[in-house]
Tab-separated table of C-alpha atoms and ligand atoms in Angstrom:
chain	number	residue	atom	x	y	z
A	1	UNK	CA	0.000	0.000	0.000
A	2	UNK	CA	1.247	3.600	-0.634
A	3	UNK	CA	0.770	6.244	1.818
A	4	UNK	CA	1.374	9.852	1.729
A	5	UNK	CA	1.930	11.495	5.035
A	6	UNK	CA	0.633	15.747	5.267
A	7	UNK	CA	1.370	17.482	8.059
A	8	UNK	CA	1.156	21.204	8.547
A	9	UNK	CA	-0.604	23.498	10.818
A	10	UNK	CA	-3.814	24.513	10.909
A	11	UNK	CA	-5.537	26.497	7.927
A	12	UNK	CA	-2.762	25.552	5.233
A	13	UNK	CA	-5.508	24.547	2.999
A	14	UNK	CA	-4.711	21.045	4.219
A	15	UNK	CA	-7.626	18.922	3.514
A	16	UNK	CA	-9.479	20.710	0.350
A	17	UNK	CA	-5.645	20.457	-0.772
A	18	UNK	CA	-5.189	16.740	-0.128
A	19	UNK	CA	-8.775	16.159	-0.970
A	20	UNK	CA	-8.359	16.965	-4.570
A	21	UNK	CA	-5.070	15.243	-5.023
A	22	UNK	CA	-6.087	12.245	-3.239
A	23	UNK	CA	-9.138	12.369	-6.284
A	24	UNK	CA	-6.813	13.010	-9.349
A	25	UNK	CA	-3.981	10.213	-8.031
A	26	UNK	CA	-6.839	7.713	-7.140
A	27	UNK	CA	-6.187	7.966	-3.071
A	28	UNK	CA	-8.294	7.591	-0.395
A	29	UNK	CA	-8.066	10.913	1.526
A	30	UNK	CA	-8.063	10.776	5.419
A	31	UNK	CA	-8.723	13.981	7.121
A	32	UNK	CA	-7.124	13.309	10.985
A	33	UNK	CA	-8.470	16.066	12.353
A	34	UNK	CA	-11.992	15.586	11.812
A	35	UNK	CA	-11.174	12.526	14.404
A	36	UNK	CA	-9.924	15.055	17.109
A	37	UNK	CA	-12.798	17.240	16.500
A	38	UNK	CA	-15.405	14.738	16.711
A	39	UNK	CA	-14.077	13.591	20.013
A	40	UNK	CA	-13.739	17.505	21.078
A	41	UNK	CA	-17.570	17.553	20.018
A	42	UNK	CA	-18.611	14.750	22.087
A	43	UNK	CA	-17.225	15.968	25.202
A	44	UNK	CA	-18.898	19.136	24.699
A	45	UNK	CA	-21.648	17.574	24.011
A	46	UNK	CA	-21.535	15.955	27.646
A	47	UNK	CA	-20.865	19.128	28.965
A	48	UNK	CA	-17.732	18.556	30.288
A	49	UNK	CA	-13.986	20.565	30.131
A	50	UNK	CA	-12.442	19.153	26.850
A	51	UNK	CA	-9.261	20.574	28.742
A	52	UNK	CA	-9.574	18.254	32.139
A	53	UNK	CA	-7.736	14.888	31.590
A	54	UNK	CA	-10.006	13.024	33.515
A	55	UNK	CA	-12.939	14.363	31.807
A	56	UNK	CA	-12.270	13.378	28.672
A	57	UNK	CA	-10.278	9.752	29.776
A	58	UNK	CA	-14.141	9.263	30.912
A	59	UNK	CA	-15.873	10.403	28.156
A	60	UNK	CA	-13.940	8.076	25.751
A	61	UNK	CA	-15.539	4.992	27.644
A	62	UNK	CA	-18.808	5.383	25.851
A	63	UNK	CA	-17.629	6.463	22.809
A	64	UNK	CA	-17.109	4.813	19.261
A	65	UNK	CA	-15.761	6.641	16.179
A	66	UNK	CA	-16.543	5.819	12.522
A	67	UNK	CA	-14.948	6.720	9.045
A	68	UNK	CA	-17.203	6.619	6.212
A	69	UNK	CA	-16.384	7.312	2.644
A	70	UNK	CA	-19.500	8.262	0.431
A	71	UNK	CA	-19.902	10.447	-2.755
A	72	UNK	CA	-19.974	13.090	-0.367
A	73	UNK	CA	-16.793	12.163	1.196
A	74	UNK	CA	-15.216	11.033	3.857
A	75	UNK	CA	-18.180	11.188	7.118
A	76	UNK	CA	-16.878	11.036	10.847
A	77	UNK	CA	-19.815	8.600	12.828
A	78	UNK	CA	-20.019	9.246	16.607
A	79	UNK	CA	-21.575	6.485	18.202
A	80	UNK	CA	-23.779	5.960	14.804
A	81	UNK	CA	-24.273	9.844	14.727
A	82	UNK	CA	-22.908	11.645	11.494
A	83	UNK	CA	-21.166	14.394	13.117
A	84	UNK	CA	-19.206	15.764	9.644
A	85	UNK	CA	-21.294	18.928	9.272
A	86	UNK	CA	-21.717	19.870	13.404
A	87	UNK	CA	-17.705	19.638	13.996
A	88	UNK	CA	-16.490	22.280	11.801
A	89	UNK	CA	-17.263	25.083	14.643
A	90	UNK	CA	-15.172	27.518	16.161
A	91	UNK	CA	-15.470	26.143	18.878
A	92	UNK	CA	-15.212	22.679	18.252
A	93	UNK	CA	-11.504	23.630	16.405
A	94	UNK	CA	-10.801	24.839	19.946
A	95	UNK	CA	-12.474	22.148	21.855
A	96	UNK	CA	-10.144	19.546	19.341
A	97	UNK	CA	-7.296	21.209	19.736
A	98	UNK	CA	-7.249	20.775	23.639
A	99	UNK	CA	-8.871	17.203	23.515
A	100	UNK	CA	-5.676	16.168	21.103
A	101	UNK	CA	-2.818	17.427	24.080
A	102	UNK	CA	-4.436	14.304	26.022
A	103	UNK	CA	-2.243	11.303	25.452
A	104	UNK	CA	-5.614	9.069	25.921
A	105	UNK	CA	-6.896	10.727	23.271
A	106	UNK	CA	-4.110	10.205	21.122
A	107	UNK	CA	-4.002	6.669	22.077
A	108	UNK	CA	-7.935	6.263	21.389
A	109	UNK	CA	-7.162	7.317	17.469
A	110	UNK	CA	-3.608	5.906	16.505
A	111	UNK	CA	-5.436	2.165	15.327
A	112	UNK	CA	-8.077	3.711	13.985
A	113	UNK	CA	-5.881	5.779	11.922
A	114	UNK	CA	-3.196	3.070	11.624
A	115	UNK	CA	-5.867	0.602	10.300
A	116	UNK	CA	-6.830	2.938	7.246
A	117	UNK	CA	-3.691	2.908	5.699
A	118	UNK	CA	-2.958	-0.685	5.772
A	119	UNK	CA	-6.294	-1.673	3.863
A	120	UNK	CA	-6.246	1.019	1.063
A	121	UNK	CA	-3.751	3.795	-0.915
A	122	UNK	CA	-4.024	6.691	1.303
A	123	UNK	CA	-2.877	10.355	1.324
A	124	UNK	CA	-3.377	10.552	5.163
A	125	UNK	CA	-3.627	14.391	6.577
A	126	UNK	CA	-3.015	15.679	10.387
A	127	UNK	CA	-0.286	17.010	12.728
A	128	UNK	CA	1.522	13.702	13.862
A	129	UNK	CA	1.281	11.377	10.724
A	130	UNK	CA	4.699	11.444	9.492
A	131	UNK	CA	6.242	11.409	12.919
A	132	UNK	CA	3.801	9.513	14.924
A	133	UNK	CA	1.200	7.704	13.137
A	134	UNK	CA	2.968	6.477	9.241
A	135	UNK	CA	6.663	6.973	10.353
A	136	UNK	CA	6.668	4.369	7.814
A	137	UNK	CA	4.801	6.409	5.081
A	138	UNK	CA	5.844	6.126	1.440
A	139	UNK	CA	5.927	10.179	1.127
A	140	UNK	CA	6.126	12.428	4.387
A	141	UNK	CA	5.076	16.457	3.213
A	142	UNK	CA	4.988	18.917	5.391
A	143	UNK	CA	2.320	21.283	4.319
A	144	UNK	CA	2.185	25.407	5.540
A	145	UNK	CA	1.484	28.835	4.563
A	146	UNK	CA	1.847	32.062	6.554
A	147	UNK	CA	-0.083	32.717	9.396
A	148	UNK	CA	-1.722	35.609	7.319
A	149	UNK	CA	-2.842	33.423	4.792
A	150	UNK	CA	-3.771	30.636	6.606
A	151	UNK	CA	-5.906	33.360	8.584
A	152	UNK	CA	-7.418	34.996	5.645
A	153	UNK	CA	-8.094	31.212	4.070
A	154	UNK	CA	-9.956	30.329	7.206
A	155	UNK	CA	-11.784	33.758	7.390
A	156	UNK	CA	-13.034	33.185	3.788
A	157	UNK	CA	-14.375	29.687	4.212
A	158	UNK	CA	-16.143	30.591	7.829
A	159	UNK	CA	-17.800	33.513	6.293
A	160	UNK	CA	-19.078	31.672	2.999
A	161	UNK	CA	-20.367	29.401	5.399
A	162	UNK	CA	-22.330	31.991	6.581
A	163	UNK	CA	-20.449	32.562	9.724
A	164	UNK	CA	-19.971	36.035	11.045
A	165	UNK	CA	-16.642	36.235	12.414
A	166	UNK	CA	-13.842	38.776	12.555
A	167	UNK	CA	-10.160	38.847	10.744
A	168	UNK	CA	-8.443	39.537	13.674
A	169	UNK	CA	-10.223	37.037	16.077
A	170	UNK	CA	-9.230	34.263	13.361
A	171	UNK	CA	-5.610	35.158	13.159
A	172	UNK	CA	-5.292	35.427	17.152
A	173	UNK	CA	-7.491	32.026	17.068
A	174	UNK	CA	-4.930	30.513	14.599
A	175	UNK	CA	-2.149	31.528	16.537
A	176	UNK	CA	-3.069	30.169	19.888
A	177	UNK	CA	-3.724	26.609	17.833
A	178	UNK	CA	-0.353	26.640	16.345
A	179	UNK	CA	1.196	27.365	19.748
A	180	UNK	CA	-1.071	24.955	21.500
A	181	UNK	CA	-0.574	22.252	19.006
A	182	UNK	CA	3.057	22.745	18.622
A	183	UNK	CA	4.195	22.938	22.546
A	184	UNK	CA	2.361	20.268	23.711
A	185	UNK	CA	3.933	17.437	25.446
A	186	UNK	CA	3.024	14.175	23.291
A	187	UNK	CA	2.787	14.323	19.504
A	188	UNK	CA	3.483	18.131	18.870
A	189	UNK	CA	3.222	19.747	15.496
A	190	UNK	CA	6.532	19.287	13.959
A	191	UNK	CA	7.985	18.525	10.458
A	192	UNK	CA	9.298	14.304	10.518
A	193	UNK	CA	12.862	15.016	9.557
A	194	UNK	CA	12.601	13.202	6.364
A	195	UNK	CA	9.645	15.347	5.061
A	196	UNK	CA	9.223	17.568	1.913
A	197	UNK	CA	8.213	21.005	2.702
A	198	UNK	CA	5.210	22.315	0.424
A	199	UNK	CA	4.901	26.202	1.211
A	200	UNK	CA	1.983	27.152	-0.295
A	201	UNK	CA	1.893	30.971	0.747
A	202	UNK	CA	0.463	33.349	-1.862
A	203	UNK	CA	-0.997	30.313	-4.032
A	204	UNK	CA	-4.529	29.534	-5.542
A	205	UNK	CA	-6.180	26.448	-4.426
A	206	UNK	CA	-5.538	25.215	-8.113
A	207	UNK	CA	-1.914	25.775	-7.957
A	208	UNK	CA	-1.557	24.462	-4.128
A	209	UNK	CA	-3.101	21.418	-5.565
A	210	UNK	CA	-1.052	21.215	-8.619
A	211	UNK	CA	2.277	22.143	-6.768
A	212	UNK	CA	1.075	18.889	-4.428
A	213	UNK	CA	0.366	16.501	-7.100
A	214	UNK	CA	3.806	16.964	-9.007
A	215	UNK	CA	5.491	16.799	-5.552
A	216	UNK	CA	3.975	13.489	-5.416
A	217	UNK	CA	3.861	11.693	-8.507
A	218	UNK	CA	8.082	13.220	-8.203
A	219	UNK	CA	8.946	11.771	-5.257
A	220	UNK	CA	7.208	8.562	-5.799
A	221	UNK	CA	7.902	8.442	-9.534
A	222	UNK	CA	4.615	8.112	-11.081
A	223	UNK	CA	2.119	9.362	-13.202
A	224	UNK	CA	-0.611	11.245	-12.293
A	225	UNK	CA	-2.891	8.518	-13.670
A	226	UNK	CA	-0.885	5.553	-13.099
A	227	UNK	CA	-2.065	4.964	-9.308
A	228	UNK	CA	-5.764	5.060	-10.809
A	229	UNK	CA	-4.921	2.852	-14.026
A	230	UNK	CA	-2.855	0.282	-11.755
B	301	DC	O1	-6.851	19.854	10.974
B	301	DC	P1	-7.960	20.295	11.925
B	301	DC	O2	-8.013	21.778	12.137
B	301	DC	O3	-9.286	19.730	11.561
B	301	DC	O4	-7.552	19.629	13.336
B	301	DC	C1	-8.298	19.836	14.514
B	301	DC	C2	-7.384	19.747	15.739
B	301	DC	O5	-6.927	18.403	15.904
B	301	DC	C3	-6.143	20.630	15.667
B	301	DC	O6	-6.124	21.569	16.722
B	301	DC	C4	-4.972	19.706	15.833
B	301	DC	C5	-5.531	18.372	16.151
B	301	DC	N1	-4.948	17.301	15.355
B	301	DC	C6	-3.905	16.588	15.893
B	301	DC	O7	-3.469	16.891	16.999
B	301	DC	N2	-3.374	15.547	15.209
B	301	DC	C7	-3.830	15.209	14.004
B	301	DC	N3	-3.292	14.178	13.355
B	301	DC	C8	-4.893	15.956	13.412
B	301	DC	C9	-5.423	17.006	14.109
């Protein structure tokens, strides 16, 4: 099986990056964080502190997570509940972001994650995949922008969604993520030291995607059909 590792902070145009290039090269496309943020919407969901350990060691008793792949994409099941559309939040980013510091948490997901890439080609997308998850991965990329644009990415897509937010509380939202997710004790945010750094800064989504593809079909040697044809 071939898997392609992306890591890269948050708001790099990550998934609707990987999404697209998973399509052309015939990949299934994992999106990692969706995991994290439907566990950071469950606890919330109990009410309880997704920062408190304990809180969220307990809530993960009753609590079964689900990948689905439809024409609609990949869905994220909790407890038989499609949770895809409800987890993209504000403040379920923030509630994920805290959940994923807890080593239990990280724990709960690694098999989960580990399992998809053994039964199918995957381009695999998180914080921790290269280094933590695949250090076995076929491709490691490390995937970023500036803060700026990540911010003004994010800003776009929450507003479109009808979301009324401010510029300024995005960036300052971004930035505590990227420090929370890249001091934290187990699993920080980090480039795996044999990864290829994608900088996507200043691009459209057509050439992010295109600058991805021929970074892949490069580095593994293949055509951008060949994975499909195969
Ligand atoms: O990529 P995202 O914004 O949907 O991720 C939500 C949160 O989950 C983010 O704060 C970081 C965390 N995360 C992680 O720690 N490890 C991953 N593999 C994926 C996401």
């Amino acid at each position: 099986m071939i898997s392609v590792a992306i890591d890269g902070p948050a708001g790099a145009g990550k998934s609707t990056i990987s999404r697209i290039a998973a399509d052309k090269l015939g990949f299934v496309y994992v999106d990692t964080g969706a995991l994290y943020r439907a566990i950071g919407w469950y606890v919330r969901s109990l009410h309880r502190d997704p920062a408190d350990a304990g809180q969220v060691g307990q809530s993960l008793n009753g609590l079964e997570i689900a990948l689905r792949y439809t024409a609609a994409g990949q869905r994220v099941l909790v407890n038989g509940t499609d949770v895809s559309d409800a987890i993209r939040t504000p403040e379920v980013s923030m509630a994920a972001s805290a959940v994923s510091a807890i080593p239990a948490v990280r724990d709960f997901l690694l098999e989960l994650q580990r399992s998809m890439a053994r039964k199918q080609n995957v381009i695999m997308d998180g914080r921790d995949i290269g280094t933590v998850v695949l250090p076995g991965a076929t491709l490691k990329i490390f995937l970023t922008a500036s803060p700026e644009d990540r911010a003004r990415r994010r800003y776009e897509e929450l507003r479109q969604k009808g979301q009324q937010v401010a510029y300024a509380d995005v960036l300052a939202d971004l930035k505590q993520r990227d420090y929370q997710d890249s001091h934290r004790a187990v699993a920080p945010l980090q480039p795996a030291a044999d990864s290829v750094l994608v900088d996507t800064t200043g691009n459209t989504l057509e050439q992010s995607v295109e600058l991805l593809v021929s970074t892949i079909c490069k580095k593994l040697q293949i055509g951008e059909r060949s994975v499909n044809e195969a």
